[in-house]
Coordinates of C-alpha atoms and ligand atoms in Angstrom, one line a residue:
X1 CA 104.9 30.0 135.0
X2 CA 105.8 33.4 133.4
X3 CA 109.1 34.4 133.1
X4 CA 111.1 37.8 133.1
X5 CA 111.2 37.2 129.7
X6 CA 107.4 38.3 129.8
X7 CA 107.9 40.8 132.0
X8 CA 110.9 42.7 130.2
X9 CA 108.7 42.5 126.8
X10 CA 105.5 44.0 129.5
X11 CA 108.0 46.5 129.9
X12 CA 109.7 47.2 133.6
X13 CA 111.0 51.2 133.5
X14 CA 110.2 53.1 136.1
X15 CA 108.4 49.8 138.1
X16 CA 109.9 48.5 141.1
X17 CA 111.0 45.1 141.0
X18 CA 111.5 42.8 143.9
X19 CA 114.2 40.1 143.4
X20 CA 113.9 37.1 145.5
X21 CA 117.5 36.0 145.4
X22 CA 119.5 33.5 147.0
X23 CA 122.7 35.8 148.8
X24 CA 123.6 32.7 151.3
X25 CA 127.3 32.9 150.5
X26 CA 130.0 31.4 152.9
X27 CA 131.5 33.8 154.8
X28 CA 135.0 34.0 156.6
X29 CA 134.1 36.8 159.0
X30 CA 133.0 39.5 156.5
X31 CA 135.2 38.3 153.5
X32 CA 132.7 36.2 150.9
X33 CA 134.5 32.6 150.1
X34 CA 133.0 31.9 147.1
X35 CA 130.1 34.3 145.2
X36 CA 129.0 31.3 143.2
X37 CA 125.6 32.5 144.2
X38 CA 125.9 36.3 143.7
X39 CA 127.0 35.6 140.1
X40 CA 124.3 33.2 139.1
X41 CA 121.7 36.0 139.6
X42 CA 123.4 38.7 137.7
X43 CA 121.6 37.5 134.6
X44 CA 118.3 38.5 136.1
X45 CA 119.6 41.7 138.1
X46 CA 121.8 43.1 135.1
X47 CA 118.5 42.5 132.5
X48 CA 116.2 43.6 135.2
X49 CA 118.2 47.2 135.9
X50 CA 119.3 48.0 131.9
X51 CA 115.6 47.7 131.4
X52 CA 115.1 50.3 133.7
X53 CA 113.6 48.8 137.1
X54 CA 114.1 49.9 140.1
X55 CA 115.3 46.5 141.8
X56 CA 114.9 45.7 145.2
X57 CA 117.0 42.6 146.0
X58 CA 116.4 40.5 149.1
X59 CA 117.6 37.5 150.5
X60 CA 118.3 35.6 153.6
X61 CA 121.8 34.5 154.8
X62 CA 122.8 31.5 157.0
X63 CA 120.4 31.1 160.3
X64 CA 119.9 34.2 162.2
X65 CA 117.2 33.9 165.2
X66 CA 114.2 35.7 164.1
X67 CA 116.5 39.2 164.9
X68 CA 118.9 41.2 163.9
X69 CA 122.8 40.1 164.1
X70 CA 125.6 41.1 162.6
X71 CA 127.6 38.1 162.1
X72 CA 125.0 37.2 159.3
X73 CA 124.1 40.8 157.4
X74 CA 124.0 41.0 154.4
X75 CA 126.1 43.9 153.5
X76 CA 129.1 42.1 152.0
X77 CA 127.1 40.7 149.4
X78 CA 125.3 43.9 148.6
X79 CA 129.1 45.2 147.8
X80 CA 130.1 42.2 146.3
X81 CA 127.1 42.1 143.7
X82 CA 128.0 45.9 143.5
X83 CA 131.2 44.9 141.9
X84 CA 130.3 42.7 140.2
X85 CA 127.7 45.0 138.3
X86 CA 130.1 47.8 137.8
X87 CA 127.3 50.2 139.5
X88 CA 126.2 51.2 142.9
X89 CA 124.4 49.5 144.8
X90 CA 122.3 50.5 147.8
X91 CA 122.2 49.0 151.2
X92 CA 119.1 49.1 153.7
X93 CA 120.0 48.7 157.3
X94 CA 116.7 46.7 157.6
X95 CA 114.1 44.9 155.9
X96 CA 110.8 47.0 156.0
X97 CA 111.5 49.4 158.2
X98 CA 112.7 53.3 158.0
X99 CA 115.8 52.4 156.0
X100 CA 114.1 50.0 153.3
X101 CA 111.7 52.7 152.8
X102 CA 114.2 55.1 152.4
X103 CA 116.5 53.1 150.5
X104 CA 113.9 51.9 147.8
X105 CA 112.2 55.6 147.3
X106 CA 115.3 56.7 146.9
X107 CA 116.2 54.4 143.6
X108 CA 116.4 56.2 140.2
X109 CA 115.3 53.8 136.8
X110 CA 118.1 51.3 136.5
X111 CA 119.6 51.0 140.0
X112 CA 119.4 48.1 142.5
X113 CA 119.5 47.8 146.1
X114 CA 119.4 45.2 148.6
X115 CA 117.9 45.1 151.7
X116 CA 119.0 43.8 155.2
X117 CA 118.9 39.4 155.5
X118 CA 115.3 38.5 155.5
X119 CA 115.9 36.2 158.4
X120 CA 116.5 39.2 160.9
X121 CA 112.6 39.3 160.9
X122 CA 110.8 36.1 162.5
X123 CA 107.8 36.2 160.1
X124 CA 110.3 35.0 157.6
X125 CA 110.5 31.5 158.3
X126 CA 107.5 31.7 160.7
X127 CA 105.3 28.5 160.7
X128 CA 102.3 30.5 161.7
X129 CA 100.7 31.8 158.2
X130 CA 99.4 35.0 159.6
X131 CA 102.7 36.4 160.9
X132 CA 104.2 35.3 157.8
X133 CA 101.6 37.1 155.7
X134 CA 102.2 40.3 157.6
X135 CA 105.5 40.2 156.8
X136 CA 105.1 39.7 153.1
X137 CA 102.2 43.1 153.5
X138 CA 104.8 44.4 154.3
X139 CA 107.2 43.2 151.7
X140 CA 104.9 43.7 149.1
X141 CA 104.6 47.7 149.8
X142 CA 108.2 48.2 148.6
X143 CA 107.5 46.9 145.2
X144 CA 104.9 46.6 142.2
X145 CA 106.5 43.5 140.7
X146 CA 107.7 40.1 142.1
X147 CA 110.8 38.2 140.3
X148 CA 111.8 34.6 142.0
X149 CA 114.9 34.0 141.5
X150 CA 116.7 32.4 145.0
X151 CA 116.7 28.6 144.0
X152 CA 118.4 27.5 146.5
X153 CA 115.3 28.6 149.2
X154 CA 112.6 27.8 147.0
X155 CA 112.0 24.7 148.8
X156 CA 111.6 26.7 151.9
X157 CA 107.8 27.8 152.7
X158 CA 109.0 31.4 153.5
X159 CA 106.9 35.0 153.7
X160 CA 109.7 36.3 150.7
X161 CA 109.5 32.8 149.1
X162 CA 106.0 31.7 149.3
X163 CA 103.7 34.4 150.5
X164 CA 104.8 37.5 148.6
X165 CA 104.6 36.2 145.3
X166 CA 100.6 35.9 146.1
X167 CA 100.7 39.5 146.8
X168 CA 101.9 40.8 143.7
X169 CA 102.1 40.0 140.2
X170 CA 105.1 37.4 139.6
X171 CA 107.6 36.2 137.4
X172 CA 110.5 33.3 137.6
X173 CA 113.8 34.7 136.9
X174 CA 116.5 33.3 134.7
X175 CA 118.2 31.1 137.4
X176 CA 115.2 29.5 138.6
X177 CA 114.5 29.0 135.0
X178 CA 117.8 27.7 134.1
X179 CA 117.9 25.2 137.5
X180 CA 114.4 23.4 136.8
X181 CA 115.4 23.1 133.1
X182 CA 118.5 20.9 133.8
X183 CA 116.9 19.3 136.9
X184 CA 113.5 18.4 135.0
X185 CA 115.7 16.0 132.8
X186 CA 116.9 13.9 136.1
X187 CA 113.5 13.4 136.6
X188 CA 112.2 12.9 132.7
X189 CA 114.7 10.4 131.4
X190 CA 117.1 9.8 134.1
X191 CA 120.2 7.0 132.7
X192 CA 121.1 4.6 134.4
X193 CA 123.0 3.8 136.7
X194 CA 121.9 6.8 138.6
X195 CA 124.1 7.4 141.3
X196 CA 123.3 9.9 144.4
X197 CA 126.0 11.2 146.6
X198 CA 124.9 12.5 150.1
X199 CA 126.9 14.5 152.3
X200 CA 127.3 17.8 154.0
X201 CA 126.0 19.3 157.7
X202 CA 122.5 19.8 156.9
X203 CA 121.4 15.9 158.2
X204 CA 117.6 16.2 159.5
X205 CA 117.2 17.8 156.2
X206 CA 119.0 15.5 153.9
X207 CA 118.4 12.0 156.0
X208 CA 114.5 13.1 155.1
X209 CA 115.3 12.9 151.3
X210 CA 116.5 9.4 151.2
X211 CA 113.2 7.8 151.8
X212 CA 112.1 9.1 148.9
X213 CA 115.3 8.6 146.9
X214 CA 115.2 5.0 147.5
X215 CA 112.7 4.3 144.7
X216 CA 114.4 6.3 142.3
X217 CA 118.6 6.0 142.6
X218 CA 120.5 2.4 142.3
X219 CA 123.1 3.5 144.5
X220 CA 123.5 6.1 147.3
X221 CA 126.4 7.0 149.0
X222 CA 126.3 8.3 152.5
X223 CA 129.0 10.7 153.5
X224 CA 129.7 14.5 155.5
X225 CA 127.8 15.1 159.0
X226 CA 125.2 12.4 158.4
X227 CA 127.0 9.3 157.7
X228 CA 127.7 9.1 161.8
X229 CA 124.0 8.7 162.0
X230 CA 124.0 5.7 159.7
X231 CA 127.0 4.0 161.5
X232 CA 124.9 4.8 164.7
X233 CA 122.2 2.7 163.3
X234 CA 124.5 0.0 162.4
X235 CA 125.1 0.0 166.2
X236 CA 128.3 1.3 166.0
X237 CA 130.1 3.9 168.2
X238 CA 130.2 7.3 166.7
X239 CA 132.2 9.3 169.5
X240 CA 131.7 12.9 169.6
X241 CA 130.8 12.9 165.7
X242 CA 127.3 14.7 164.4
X243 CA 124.2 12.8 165.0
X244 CA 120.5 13.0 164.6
X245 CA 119.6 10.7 167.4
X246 CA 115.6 11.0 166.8
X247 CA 116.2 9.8 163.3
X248 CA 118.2 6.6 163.9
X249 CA 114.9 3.9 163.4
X250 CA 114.6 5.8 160.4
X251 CA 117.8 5.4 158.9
X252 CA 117.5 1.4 160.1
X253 CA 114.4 1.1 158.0
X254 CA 116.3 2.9 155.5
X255 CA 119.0 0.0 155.3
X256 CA 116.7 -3.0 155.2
X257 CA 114.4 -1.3 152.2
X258 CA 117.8 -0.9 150.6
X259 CA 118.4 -4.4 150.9
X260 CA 115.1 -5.7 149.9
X261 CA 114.7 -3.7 147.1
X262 CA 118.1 -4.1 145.8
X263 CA 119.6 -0.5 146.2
X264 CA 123.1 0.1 146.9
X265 CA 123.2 2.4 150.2
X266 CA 126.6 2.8 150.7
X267 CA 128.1 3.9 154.0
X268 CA 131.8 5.0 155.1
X269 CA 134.2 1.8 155.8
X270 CA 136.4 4.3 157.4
X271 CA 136.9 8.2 158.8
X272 CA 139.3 10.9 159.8
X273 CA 139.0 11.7 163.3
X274 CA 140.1 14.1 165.6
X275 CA 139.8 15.2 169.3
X276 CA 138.8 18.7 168.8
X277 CA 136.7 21.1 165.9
X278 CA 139.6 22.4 164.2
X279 CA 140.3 26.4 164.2
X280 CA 138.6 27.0 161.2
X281 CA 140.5 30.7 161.1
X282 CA 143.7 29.2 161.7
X283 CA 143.7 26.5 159.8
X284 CA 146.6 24.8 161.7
X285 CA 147.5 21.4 161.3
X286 CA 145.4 19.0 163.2
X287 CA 146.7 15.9 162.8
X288 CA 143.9 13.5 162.2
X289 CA 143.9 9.5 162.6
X290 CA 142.0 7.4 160.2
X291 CA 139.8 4.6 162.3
X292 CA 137.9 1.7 161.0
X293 CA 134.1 3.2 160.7
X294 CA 133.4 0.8 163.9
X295 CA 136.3 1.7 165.5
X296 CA 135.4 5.9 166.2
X297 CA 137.0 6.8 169.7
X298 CA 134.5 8.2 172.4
X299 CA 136.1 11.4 172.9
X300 CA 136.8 12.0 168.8
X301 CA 134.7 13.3 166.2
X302 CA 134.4 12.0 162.6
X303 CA 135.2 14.8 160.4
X304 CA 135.9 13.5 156.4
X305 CA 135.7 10.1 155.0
X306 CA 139.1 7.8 155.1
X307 CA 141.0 7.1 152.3
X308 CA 139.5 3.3 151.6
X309 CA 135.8 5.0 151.5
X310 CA 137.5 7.9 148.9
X311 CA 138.3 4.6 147.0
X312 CA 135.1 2.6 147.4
X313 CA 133.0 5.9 146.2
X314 CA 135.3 6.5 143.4
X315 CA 134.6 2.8 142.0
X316 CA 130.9 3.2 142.5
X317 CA 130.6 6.4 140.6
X318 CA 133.0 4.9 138.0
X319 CA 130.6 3.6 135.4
X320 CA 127.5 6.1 136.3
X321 CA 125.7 7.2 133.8
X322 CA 124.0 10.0 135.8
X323 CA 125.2 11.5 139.0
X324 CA 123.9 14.1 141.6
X325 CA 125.3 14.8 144.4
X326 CA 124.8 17.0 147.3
X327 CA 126.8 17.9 150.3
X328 CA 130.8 17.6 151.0
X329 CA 131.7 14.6 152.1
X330 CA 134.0 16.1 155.3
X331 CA 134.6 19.6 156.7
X332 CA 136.3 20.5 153.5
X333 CA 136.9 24.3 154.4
X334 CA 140.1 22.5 157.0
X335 CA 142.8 21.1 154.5
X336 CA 143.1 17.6 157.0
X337 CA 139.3 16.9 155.8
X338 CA 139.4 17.8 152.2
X339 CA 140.4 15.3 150.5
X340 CA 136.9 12.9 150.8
X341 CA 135.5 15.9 149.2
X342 CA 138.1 16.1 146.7
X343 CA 137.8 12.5 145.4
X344 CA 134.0 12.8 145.0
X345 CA 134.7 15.5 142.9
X346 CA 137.2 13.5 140.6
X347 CA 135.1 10.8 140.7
X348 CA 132.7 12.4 139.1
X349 CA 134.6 14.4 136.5
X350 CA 136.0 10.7 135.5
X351 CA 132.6 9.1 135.1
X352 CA 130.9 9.0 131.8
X353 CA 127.6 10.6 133.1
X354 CA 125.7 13.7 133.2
X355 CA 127.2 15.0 136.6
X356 CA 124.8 17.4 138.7
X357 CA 126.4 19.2 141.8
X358 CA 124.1 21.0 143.9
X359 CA 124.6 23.1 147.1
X360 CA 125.3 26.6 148.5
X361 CA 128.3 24.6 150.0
X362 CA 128.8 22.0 147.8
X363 CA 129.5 23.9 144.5
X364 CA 131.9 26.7 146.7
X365 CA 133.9 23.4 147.9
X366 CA 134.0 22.4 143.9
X367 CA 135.3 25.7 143.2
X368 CA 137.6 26.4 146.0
X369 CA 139.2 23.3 145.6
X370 CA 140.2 24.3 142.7
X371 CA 138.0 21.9 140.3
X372 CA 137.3 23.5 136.6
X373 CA 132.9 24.1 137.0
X374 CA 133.2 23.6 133.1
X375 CA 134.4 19.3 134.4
X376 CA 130.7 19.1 135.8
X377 CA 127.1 18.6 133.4
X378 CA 125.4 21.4 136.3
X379 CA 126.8 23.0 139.1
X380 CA 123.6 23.9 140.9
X381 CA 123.0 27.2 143.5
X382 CA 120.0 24.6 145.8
X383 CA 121.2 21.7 147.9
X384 CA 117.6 20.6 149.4
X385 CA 116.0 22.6 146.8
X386 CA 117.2 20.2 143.9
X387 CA 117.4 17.0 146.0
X388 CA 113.9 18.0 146.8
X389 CA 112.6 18.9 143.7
X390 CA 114.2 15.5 142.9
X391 CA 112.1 13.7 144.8
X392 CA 109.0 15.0 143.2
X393 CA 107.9 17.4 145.6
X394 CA 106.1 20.4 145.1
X395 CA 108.4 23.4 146.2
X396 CA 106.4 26.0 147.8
X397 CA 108.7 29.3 145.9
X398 CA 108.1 27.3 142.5
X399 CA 104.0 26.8 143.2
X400 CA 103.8 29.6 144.3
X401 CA 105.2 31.1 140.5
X402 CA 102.6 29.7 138.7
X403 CA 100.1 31.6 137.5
Ligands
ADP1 N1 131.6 15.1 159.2 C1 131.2 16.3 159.3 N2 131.0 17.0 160.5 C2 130.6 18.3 160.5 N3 130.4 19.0 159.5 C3 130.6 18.5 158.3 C4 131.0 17.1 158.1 N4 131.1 16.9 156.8 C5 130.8 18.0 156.1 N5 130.5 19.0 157.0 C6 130.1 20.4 156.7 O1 129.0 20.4 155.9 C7 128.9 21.8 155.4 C8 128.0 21.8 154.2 O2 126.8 21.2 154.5 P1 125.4 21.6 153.7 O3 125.0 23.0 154.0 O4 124.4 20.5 154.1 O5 125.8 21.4 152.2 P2 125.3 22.2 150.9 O6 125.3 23.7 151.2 O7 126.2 21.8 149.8 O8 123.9 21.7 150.7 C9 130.3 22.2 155.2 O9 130.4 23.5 155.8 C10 131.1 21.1 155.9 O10 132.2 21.7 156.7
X15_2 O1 122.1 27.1 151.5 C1 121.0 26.8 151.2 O2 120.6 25.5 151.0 P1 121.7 24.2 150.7 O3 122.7 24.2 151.8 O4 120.7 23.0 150.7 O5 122.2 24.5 149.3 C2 119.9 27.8 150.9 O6 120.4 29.1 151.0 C3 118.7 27.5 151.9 O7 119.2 27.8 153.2 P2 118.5 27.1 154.5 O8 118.8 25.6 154.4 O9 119.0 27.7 155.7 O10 117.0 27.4 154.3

């Protein structure tokens, strides 16, 4: 794989250079929670643009449809990474139409743009390879060089991920550099005992990784959105909580390899529960009960881990000598479901290990909460990326870097 170290030496004035980034901050309306992510691509941007490139940055944000929509654009991260470069930055309106064109012809040696959320285009994420390869055609005419920097999607077989980089020569920036660096060594000469903590909203996603995890961790803890699904397979009532119905014989078979192979999968002994999704604007007070994890009311909605689990996890991250762990355990963003969340987090600066946090949402809930990033051995910017790369897989956006 060559690096932008390579290319900067090459030599970048006057070339533009497309930036693959990973700009899926969380949002509160249009105000960025946490620009973990924005940050951990400066390295790449700032070298990029004093070496005088003309950079074209793109990136996708949360799930639009295929379309264009608002809620999801792009623009406050293009004035957030703005600031944070101490320069202008341009904004096109779209991703390869009139605007991009515009917008990139427009840049002098040395300044960056970004264009409009790859997503508002359906041959991003489109399964079909010819729709997604006239998308990256199309990509590919606003720039002479590629740079793959988004972690956090390189799992994702995407046009800007997967196809472009074929269409152009390529480089891997200094995140994705820095990311598989730390991550190879879980996978090298992992210590034991390894310890894996699951949570968070994505569960299709995640419940897929545990099959695969199973032969590598000694202990996995189940927590956030996709522990309802495990109580579920347990046979136990999960009320109005998250589920991934389809993936519940899964998750049984998941249990009894546990067992037979002498793997600690560890699931919630209790929950916070409440009637209603909280306000997440508002922020009010909701009240929540805490209920055995067999005892989830029909109407109610699990929505954190309960105190006992906070304590169970804790002891079984006590005397880790490696950690990762994805996903927060409970609609942190609502102070009534924090405090799972919180305790992970604890737990893991306590232990002895190498701690690894991954996550677009994970590592914002570390920081938000108000946890020091220095407490952790890696705060990563991919959630499925690492726990995938993790598993051994090969990630399309990192294949498709190699010469
Ligand atoms: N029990 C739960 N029910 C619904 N959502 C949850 C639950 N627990 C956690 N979440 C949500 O999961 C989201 C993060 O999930 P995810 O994107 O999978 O994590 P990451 O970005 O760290 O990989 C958070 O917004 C959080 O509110
Ligand atoms: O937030 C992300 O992943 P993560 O939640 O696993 O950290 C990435 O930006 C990928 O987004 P996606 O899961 O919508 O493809």
């Amino acid at each position: 794989m060559k690096t932008i170290d390579e290319l900067l030496s090459e030599g970048v004035a006057g070339k533009r250079v497309f930036v693959r980034a990973d700009l899926n901050v969380p949002l509160d309306g249009t105000a960025i929670t946490d620009d973990g992510r924005i940050r951990a691509v400066l390295p790449t941007v700032r070298a990029l643009a004093e070496a005088g490139a003309r950079v074209v940055v793109a990136s996708h944000l949360g799930r639009p449809k295929g379309a264009p929509d608002p809620a999801f654009s792009l623009a406050p991260a293009a004035t957030r990474l703005g600031e944070l470069l101490g320069a202008d930055v341009a904004f096109a309106t779209d991703t390869v139409g009139e605007s991009a064109g515009a917008t990139v012809a427009g840049l002098a040696d040395g300044q960056v743009a970004v264009i409009e959320n790859l997503r508002f285009n359906a041959g991003e994420t489109s399964k079909d390879d010819a729709e997604r390869g006239e998308f990256a055609d199309r990509l590919a005419a606003l720039a002479d060089v590629y740079v793959g920097d988004g972690f956090g999607a390189v799992h994702r077989k995407h046009a800007s991920v997967y196809d472009l980089p074929a269409r152009l020569p390529h480089y891997a920036g200094h995140l994705i550099a820095t990311e598989v660096g730390v991550l190879k060594k879980l996978t090298d000469e992992v210590q034991r005992p390894y310890v894996v903590a699951l949570g968070g909203a994505k569960v299709s996603d995640k419940l897929a990784v545990i099959d695969e995890l199973l032969g590598k961790a000694d202990r996995i803890l189940i927590g956030g959105g996709m522990a309802y699904t495990f109580l579920k397979a347990q046979g136990h009532e999960v009320g109005a909580s998250l589920l991934q119905e389809d993936q519940i014989p899964a998750v049984r078979e998941y249990l009894e390899r546990a067992e037979k192979n002498g793997v600690e999968l560890v699931v919630p002994v209790d929950t916070l529960v409440t009637a209603e999704f909280p306000d997440m604007r508002a922020k009010a007070p909701t009240n929540p009960t805490n209920v055995a994890a067999d005892a989830v009311p029909a109407d109610h909605m699990g929505l954190d881990i309960g105190p006992r689990t906070r304590k169970l996890y804790a002891s079984k991250l006590a005397d880790a000598a490696t950690v990762f762990w994805n996903g927060p355990m409970g609609v942190f963003e609502h102070p009534d479901y924090a405090e799972g969340t919180k305790a992970v987090a604890q737990a893991l600066i306590d232990s002895p290990g190498f701690t690894v946090v991954g996550g677009g949402d994970s590592a914002a809930a570390v920081r938000t909460l108000g946890f020091d990033e220095q407490a952790f051995g890696h705060i990563s910017t991919g959630g499925g990326a690492s726990l995938e790369y993790l598993e051994g897989k090969t990630l399309p956006g990192l294949a498709a870097l190699e010469d």
